[in-house]
Each structure stands twice: as structure tokens, then as C-alpha cells.
Short mmCIF file of C-alpha atoms and ligand atoms in Angstrom, two decimals:
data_model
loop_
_atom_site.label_atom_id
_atom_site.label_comp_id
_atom_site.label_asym_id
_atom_site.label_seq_id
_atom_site.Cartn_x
_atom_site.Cartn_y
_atom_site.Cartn_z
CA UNK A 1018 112.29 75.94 111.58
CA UNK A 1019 115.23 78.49 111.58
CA UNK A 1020 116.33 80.66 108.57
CA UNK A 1021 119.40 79.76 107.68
CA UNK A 1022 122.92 81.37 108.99
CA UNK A 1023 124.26 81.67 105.39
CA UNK A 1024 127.40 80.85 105.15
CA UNK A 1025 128.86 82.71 101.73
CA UNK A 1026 131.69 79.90 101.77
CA UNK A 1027 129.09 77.04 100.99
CA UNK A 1028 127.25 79.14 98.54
CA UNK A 1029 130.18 80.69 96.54
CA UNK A 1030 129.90 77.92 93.66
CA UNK A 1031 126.33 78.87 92.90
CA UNK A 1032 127.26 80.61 89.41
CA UNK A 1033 128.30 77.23 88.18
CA UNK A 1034 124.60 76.08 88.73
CA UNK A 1035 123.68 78.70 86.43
CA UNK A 1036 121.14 77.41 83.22
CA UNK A 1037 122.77 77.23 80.09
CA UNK A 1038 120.05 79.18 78.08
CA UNK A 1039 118.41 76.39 75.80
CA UNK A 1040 115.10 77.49 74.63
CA UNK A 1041 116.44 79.55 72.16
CA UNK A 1042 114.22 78.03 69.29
CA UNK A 1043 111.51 79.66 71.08
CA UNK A 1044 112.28 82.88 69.77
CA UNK A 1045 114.54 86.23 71.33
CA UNK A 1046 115.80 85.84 74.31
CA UNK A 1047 115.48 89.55 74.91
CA UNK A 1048 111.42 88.91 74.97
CA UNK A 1049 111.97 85.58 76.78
CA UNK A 1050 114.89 85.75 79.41
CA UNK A 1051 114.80 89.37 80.81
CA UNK A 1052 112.58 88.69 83.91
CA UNK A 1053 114.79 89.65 86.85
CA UNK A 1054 113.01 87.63 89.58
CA UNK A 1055 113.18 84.46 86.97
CA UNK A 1056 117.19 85.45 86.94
CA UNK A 1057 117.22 85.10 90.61
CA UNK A 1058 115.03 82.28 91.18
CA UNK A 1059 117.79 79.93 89.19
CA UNK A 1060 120.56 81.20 91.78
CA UNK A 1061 119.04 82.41 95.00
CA UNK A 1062 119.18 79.62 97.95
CA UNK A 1063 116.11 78.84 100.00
CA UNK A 1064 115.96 80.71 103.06
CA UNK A 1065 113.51 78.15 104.70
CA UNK A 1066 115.35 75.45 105.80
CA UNK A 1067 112.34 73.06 107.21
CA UNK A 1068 113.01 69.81 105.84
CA UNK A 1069 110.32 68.76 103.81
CA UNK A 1070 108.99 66.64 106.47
CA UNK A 1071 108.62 69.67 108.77
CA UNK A 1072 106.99 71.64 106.19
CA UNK A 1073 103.70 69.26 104.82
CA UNK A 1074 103.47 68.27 108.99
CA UNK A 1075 103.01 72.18 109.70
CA UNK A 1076 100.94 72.91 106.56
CA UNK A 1077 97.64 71.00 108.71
CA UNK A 1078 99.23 71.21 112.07
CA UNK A 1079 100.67 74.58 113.21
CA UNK A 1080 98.50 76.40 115.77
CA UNK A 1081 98.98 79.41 113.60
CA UNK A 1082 97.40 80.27 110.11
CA UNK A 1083 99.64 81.68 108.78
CA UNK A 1084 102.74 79.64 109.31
CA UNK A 1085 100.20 76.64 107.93
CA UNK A 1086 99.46 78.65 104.79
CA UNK A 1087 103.42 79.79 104.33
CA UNK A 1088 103.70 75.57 104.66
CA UNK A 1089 101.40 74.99 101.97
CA UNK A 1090 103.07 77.82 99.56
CA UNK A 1091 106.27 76.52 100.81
CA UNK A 1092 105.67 73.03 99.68
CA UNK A 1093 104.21 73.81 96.40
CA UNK A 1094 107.36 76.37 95.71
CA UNK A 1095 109.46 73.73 96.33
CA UNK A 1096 107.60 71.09 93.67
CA UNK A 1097 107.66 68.58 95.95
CA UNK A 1098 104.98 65.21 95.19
CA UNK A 1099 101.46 64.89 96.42
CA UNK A 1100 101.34 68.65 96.56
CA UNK A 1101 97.61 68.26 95.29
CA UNK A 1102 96.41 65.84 97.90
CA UNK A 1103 98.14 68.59 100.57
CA UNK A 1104 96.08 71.46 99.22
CA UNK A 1105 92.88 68.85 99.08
CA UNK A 1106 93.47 68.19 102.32
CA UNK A 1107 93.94 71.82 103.58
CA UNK A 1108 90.76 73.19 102.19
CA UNK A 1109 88.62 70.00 103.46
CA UNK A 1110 90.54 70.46 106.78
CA UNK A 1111 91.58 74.22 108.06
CA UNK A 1112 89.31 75.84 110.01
CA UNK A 1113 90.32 79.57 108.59
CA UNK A 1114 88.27 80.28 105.32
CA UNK A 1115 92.04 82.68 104.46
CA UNK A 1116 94.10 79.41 104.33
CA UNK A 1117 91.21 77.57 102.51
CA UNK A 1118 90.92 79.82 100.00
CA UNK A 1119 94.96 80.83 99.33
CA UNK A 1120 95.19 77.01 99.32
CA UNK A 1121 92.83 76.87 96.27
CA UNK A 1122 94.72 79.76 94.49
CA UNK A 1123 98.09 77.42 95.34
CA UNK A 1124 95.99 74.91 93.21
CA UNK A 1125 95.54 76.96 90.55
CA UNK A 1126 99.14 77.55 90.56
CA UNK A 1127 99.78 74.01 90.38
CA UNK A 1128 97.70 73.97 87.43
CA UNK A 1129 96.48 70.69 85.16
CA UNK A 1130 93.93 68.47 85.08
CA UNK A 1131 94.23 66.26 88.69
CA UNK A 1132 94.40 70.45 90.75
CA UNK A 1133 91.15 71.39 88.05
CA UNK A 1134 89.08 68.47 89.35
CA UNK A 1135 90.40 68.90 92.71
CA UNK A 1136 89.72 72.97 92.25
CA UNK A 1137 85.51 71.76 90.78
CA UNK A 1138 85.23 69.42 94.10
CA UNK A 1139 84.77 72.64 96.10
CA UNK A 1140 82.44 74.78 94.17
CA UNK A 1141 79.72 73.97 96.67
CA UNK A 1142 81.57 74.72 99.59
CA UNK A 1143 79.01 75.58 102.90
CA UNK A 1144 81.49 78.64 102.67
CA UNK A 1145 79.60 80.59 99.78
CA UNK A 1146 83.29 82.16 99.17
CA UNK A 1147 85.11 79.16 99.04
CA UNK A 1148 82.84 78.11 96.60
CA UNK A 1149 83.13 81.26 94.52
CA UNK A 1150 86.97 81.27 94.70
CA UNK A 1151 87.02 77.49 93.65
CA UNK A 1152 84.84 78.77 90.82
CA UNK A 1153 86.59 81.28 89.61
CA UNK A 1154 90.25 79.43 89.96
CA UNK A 1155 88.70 76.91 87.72
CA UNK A 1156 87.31 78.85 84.96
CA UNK A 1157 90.54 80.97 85.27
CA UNK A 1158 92.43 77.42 84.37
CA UNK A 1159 90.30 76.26 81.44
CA UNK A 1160 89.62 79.54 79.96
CA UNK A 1161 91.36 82.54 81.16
CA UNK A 1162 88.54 83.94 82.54
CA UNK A 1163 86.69 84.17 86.19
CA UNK A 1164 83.30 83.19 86.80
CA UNK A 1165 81.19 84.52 89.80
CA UNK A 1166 78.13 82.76 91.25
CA UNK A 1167 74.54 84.79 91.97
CA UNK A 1168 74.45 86.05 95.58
CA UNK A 1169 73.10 89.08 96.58
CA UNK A 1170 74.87 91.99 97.49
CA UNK A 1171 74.52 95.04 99.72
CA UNK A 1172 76.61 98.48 99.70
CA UNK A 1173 77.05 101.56 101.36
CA UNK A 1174 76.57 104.88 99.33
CA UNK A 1175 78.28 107.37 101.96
CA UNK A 1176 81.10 105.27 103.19
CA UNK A 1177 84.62 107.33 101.41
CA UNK A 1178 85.26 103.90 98.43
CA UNK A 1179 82.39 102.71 96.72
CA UNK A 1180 84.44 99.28 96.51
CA UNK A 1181 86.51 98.09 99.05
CA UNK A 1182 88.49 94.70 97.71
CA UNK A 1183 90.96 92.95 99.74
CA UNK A 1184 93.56 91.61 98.16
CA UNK A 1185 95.66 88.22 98.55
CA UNK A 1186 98.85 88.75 97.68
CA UNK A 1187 101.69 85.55 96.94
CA UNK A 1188 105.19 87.29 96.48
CA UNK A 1189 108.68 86.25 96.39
CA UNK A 1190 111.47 88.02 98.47
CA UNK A 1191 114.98 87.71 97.10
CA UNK A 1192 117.49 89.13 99.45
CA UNK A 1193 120.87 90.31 98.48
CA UNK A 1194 123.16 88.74 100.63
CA UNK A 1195 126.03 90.83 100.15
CA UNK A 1196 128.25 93.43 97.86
CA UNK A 1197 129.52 90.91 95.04
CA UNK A 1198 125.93 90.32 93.87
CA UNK A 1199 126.08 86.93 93.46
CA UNK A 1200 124.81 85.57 96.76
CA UNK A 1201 120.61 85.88 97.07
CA UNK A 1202 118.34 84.45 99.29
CA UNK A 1203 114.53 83.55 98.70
CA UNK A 1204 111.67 84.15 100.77
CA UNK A 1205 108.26 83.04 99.64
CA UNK A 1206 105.80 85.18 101.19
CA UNK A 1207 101.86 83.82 100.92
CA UNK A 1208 99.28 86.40 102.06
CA UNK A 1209 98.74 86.02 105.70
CA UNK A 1210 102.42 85.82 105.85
CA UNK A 1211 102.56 89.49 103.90
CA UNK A 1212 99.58 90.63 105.73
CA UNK A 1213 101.33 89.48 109.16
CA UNK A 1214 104.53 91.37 108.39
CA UNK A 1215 103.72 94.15 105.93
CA UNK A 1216 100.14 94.82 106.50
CA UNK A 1217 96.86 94.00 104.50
CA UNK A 1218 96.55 95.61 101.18
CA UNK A 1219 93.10 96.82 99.58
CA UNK A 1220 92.02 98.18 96.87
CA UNK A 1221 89.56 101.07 96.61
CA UNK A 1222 87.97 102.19 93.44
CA UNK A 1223 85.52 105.24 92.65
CA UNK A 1224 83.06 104.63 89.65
CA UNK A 1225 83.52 107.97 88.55
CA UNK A 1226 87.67 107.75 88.82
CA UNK A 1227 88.80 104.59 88.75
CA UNK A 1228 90.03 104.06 85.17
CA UNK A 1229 92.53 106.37 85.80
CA UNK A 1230 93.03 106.92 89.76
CA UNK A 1231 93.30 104.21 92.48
CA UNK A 1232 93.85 104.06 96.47
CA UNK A 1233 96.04 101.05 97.37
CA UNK A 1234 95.78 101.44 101.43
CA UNK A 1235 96.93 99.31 103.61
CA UNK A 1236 96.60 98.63 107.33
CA UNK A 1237 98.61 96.50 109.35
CA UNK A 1238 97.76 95.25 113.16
CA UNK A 1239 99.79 94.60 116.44
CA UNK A 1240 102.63 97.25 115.07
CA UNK A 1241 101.10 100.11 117.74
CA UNK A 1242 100.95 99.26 121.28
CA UNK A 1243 97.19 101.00 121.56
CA UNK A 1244 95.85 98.70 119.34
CA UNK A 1245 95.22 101.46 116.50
CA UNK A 1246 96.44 100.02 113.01
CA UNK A 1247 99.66 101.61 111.39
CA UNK A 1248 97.71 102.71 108.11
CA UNK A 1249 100.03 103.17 104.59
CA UNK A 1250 97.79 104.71 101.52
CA UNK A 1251 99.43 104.45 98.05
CA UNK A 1252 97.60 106.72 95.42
CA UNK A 1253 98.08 105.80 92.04
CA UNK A 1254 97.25 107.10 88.84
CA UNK A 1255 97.42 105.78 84.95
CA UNK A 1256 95.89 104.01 82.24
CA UNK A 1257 92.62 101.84 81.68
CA UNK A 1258 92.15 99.32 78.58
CA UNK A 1259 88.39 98.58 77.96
CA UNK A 1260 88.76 96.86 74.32
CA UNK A 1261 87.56 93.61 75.92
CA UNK A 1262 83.54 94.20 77.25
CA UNK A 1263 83.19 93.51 80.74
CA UNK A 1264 87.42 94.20 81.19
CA UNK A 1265 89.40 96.54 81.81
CA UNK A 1266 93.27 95.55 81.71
CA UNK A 1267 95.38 98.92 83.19
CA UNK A 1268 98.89 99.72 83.94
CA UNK A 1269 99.32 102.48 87.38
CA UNK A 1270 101.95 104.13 88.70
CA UNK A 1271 102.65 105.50 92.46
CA UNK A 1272 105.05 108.09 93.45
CA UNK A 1273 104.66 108.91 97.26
CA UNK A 1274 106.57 110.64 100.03
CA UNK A 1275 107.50 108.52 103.10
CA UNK A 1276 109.33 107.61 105.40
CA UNK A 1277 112.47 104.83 104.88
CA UNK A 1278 113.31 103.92 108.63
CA UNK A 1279 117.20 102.79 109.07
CA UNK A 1280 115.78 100.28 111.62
CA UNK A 1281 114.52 98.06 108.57
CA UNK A 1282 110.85 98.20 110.23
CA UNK A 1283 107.79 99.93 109.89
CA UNK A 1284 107.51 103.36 112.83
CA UNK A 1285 111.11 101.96 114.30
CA UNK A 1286 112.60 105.31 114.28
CA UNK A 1287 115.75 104.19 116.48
CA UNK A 1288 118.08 104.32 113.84
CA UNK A 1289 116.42 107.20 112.41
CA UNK A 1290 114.59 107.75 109.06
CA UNK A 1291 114.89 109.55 105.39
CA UNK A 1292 112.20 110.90 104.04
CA UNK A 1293 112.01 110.10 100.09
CA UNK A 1294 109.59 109.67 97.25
CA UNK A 1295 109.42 105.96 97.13
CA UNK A 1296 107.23 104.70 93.48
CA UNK A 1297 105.51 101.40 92.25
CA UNK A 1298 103.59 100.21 89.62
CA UNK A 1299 100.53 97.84 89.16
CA UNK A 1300 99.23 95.99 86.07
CA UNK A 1301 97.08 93.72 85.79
CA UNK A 1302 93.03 93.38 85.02
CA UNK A 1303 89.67 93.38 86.44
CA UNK A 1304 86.74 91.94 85.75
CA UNK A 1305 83.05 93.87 86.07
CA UNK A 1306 79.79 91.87 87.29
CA UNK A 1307 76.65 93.87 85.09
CA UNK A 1308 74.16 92.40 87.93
CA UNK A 1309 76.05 94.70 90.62
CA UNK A 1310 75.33 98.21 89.24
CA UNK A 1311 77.26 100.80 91.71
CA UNK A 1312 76.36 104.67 91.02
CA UNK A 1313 75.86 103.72 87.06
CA UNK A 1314 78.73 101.46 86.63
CA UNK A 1315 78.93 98.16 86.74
CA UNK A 1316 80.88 96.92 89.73
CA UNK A 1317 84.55 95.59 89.79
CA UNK A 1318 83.92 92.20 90.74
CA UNK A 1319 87.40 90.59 90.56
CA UNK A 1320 91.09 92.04 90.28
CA UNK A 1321 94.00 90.00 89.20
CA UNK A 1322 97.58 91.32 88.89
CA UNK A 1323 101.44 91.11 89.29
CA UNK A 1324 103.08 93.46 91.39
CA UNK A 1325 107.30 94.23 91.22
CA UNK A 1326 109.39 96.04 93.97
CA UNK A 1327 112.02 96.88 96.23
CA UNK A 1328 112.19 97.06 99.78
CA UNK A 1329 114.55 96.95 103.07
CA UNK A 1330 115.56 93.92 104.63
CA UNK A 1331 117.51 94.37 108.33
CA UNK A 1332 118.90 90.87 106.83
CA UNK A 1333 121.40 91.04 109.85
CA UNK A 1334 118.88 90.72 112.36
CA UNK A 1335 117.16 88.26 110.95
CA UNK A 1336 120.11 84.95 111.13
CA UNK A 1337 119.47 82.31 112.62
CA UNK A 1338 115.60 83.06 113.35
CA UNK A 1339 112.28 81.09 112.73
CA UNK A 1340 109.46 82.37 110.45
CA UNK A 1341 107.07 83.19 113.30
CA UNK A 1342 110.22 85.48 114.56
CA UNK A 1343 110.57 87.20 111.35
CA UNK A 1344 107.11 87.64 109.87
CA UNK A 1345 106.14 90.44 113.05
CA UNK A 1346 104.35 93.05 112.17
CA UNK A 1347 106.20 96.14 110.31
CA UNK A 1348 109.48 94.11 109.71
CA UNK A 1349 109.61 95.26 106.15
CA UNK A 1350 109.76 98.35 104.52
CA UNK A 1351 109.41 99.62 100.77
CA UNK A 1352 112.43 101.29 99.54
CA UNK A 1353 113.01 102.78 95.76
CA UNK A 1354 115.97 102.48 93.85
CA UNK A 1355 115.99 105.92 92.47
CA UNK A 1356 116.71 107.64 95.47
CA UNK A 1357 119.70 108.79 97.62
CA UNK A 1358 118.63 105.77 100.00
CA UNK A 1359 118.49 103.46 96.85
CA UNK A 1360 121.56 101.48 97.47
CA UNK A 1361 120.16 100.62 100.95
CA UNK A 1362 117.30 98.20 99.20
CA UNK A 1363 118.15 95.02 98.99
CA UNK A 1364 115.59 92.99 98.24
CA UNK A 1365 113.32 92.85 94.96
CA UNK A 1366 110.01 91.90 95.61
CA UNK A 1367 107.84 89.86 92.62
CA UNK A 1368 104.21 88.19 92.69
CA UNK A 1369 100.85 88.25 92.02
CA UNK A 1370 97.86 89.46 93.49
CA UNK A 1371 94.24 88.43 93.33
CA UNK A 1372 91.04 90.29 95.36
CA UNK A 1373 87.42 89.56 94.94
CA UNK A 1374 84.45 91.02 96.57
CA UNK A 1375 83.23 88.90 99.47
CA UNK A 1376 80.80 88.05 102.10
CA UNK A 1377 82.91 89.54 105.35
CA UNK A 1378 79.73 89.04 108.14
CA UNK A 1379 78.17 85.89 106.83
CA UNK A 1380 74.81 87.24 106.01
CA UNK A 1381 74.43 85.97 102.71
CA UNK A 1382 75.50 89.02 100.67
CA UNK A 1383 78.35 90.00 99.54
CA UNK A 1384 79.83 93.45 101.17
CA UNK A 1385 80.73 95.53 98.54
CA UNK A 1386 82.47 98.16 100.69
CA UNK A 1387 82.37 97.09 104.82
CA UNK A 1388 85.87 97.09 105.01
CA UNK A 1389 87.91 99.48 107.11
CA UNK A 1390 89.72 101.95 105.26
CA UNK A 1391 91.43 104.37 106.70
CA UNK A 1392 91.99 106.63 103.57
CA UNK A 1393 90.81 109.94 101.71
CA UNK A 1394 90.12 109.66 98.18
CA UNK A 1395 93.58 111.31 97.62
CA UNK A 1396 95.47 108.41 99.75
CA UNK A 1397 95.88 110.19 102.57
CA UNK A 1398 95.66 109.01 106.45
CA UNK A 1399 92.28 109.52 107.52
CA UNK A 1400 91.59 108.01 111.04
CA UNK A 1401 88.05 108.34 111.41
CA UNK A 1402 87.05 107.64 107.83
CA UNK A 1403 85.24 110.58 106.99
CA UNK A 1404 87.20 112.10 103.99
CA UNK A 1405 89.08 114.78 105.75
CA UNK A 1406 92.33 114.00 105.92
CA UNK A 1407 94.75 113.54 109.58
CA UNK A 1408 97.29 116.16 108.00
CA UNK A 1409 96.63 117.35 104.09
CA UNK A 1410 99.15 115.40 102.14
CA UNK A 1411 100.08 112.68 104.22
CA UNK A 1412 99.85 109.27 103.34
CA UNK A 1413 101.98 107.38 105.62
CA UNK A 1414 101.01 106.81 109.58
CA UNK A 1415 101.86 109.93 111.15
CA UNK A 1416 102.84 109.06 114.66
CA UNK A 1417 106.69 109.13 114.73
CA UNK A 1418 106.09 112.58 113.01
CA UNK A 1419 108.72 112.34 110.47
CA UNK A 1420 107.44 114.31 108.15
CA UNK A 1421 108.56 116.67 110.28
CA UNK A 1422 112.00 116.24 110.94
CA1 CA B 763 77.48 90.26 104.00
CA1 CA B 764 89.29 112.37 108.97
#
């Protein structure tokens, strides 16, 4: 299950595999062809070098979830047959409701009639949010829209969010492989495999700010020896569409100071760090539930979105290693191309994102805001939850104290 050593001799022909652009009866290609992951995904060679074999065997077999959930993203990435009776079998099978329900969105993905009846099999699911998700993938597929079933729902007035949504994110990772800029590699990242590596993303609205603020925080685990989680808080701010009743499709923007570490990884200050304003943007829309009425606003019962960046791969470190050895926790970094440090990032980063509220403790009702965040309403780290911030300002773990030096 090694990465491959990439040889640039074997790969310097790729440009003659380039598409010969032939949809051009579809209209301009400046609307239709200027999607730079779509650019890369012609060229870029498959870092994942399991034989296909390997990679439906550890999609129900590997002792850990997330390696079989990277499997079953893997396979579908790679359009290989049966990919339909995989997922079936995943979501009958797997004993982690995360892989069961990422292998449902991988159905959706999949799309068409045989995934949609496979996708309506599981609406009943003993796992109420199984059911939901299989739901909602399949009203997504035959009309654009999510559907939610009836469950009761419980939620905290004085915790800091009023909504706490975690989100499953699916990305691609295409890795410059050197200066001429033809040579990329692909990584497809599924959202344990994200979560594992980068941390676990959430998103937090207000009712009274949300259409035109939003905390992204995330919190990754096993990065700090004591067992604390290495906390990152993104706040963003922009726009809210509401034409559509019940919708509201918005377009954010970030712009945050942190810390890019040399090292390639998350608090590894051994090749030291520069501090810089590092941005991203979110679009996307959600989807309110009237029944769920938080503080005089309908709640946000469902987010869908696409999310584009760039980040810091240590690629050199990485030959010749398997997936478990690369997906640790902190071994990747966000980096922004407008910034003295710019020319350091080297890998763009494109996917989609999905979060829905859920049932976390199994009573029955869904937990509108139980999750951990470790966040002020202005983003920054805030340990013990209460609002008050660790240091004004600060939204990025504080414990190599570089925004001090
Ligand atoms: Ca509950
Ligand atoms: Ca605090």
C-alpha cells in the first residue's frame, strides 16, 4: 500500500495524454474549461498505488475506518465496476455509522438509477442517521433537494453556537511534484482520512449572525501528547441569498493570521514558522427545517458546499510511505498564495462538503449543539468553552507560542 516513489522520467510524457478539448458545441470554453482541479485531474498521476485488488479487499477488511472508507472513495475515484455492490456492501456491513454514511454520499456520487435504489434500500436503517442521510442523498439525486425525517430534537441555549454541524468533507489533493509544473500527483482524501490528518471541521452558526458571519473551527486529536486537541477557528464573513424559502445559498470569505510551519505539519516548529494572513472561501447552501425553531429562526438543518485551497505538502517526506503513515495527525497545513510564503504551497486542495444535524448520544433526538467547540463567537481559541477567549485575537492553537516570535 505504498505511495509511489515518483519517478519524473516515467511521467515526463504526460502532456501528450492531454484532452483535445471537444465539447466545444456546448458553448465557451471560458464558462466550461476553466476549473483548475478539472485541469489537473486529466494530468496528475495517482498517488495510491494499491492495485485494485488491494483496494475493494481493504474497503470491508482493514482494521481501521478510515483506511476502509479512503478504499471505498478510492475505488469509486478510480471508476472501477461493481462500485455499487461495494458501497451496498459497506453500509450493510461496517460497523462505524462514519464509513456507513460517507459510503452513501460515495453513492450519491456515483449517481443513476441502480446507486438511487441502492441509496432508498437504507432509509429505514436501525441507525435513525443512516436512514436520514440515505434520505436526503436520494431526494438530493431526483430533485436537487434534501429531505429530513421527524425526530425530535433537543438544544442547549447557553452553550457559545446555537448550532454545532459537523461536517464530512471529500477533497482532492493535487501535489506539485516539482518546478516545471507539469508533474502533479493526486490524493483523494474522504473525511475520516481529512479528519485523521487535518482535523475535524464544524460549522457554527448564530441565529442572529449567521447570514453574514460564520465560525469554521476545527479540532484535531492525537497531535498533542496530553491528549488536549490542537484547535484551528476560521471566522468568516460575507453574503447570504434567501430568494429561495427555506434556503439560503451564500458565498464567505476568511482572512486569518497563523502560523505556516516549515516542518509541513501542524505545531512542528523544528524548522521554524512564518506567521501570515492565510484566506479561504466557502460557497455553497443550506437548508432550514421550520419544525426546529432556534431563538426565532428556523434551524439550519443541512449544509452542502464546495470548498477550494492551498496548502503545504513536506512531499519529500512522504516517498515511498503507506496511507496509514501519511494520514497522522497535523501532517498538512493551509498555506495562501498571496503571501511571501506563497511559493512554498504546493498543493491545491478541491471538494465538497456536506454536514447535517445528528443524533451524537443515541437518545433519539437529534443534538442540535453537543458538540465540542472550542471557539469564541469571534473564532478565537477558547479552551474551556465559555466565550472568553485563551489570548484576544488568536485563532490558531497557541502552544508553540508563535504568535510571539
Ligand atoms: Ca441525542
Ligand atoms: Ca475561555
Amino acid at each position: 500500500m505504498a505511495l509511489e516513489s515518483v519517478d519524473l522520467g516515467q511521467v515526463s510524457g504526460v502532456e501528450a495524454q492531454a484532452p483535445v478539448w471537444d465539447h466545444y458545441l456546448q458553448g465557451d470554453p471560458a464558462r466550461l474549461n476553466s476549473d483548475f482541479g478539472e485541469f489537473l485531474k486529466r494530468t496528475a498521476i495517482r498517488l495510491d498505488v494499491r492495485t485494485d485488488e488491494q483496494v475493494a479487499h481493504e474497503a470491508l477488511n482493514h482494521r481501521d475506518p478510515m483506511i476502509r472508507e479512503q478504499s471505498l472513495f478510492q475505488y469509486v475515484d478510480r471508476g472501477l465496476p461493481g462500485a455499487v455492490d461495494l458501497l451496498t456492501e459497506a453500509v450493510k456491513t461496517d460497523s462505524v455509522r462514519e464509513v456507513r454514511w460517507n459510503a452513501l454520499w460515495a453513492l450519491e456520487k456515483i449517481g443513476g438509477p441502480r446507486a438511487l435504489k441502492a441509496l432508498q434500500s437504507f432509509v429505514n436503517d436501525d441507525d435513525a442517521d443512516v436512514g436520514e442521510w440515505a434520505r436526503l442523498f436520494a431526494s438530493e439525486l431526483t430533485t436537487g433537494l434534501p429531505a429530513f425525517d421527524s425526530r425530535s430534537w433537543k438544544q442547549d441555549p447557553d452553550r457559545t453556537f446555537d448550532e454545532t454541524i459537523l461536517l464530512n468533507i471529500d477533497v482532492d489533493v493535487y501535489v506539485r511534484l516539482d518546478d516545471t509544473g507539469r508533474h502533479w500527483g493526486k490524493i483523494s482524501l474522504a473525511p475520516q482520512g481529512l479528519a485523521r490528518s487535518y482535523g475535524q471541521a464544524h460549522a457554527c452558526p448564530n441565529s442572529a449572525t449567521r447570514d453574514h458571519q460564520l465560525v469554521i473551527s476545527k479540532n484535531l486529536a492525537g497531535l498533542h501528547d496530553d491528549g488536549t486537541p490542537h484547535v484551528e477557528n476560521f471566522l468568516f464573513r460575507g453574503v447570504t441569498n434567501h430568494a429561495s424559502a427555506g434556503r439560503g445559498s451564500f458565498f464567505f470569505e476568511s482572512r486569518g493570521l497563523r502560523p505556516i510551519f516549515l516542518s509541513g505539519q501542524a505545531d512542528n516548529d523544528t524548522l521554524g514558522h512564518r506567521n501570515e494572513m492565510v484566506s479561504a472561501k466557502r460557497s455553497g447552501e443550506w437548508t432550514t427545517d421550520p419544525l426546529m425553531e432556534i431563538k426565532g429562526k428556523p434551524a439550519i438543518r443541512y449544509v452542502r458546499g464546495a470548498v477550494q485551497t492551498w496548502g503545504y505538502i513536506n512531499f519529500e517526506t512522504m516517498r515511498g510511505s503507506s496511507l496509514e503513515e501519511i494520514l497522522f495527525p497535523g501532517n498538512s497545513i493551509l498555506g495562501t498564495l498571496d503571501t511571501p510564503t506563497g511559493p512554498m504551497a504546493n498543493a491545491y486542495i478541491t471538494g465538497t462538503f456536506k454536514g447535517k444535524l445528528v443524533d451524537w448520544d443515541g437518545d433519539g433526538k437529534i443534538d442540535v449543539n453537543s458538540l465540542d467547540i472550542y471557539s469564541t463567537h469571534e473564532a478565537e481559541v477558547d479552551t474551556n468553552q465559555d466565550n472568553i477567549a485563551d489570548e484576544p485575537g488568536v485563532q490558531f492553537c497557541t502552544r508553540t507560542n508563535w504568535m510571539n516570535s
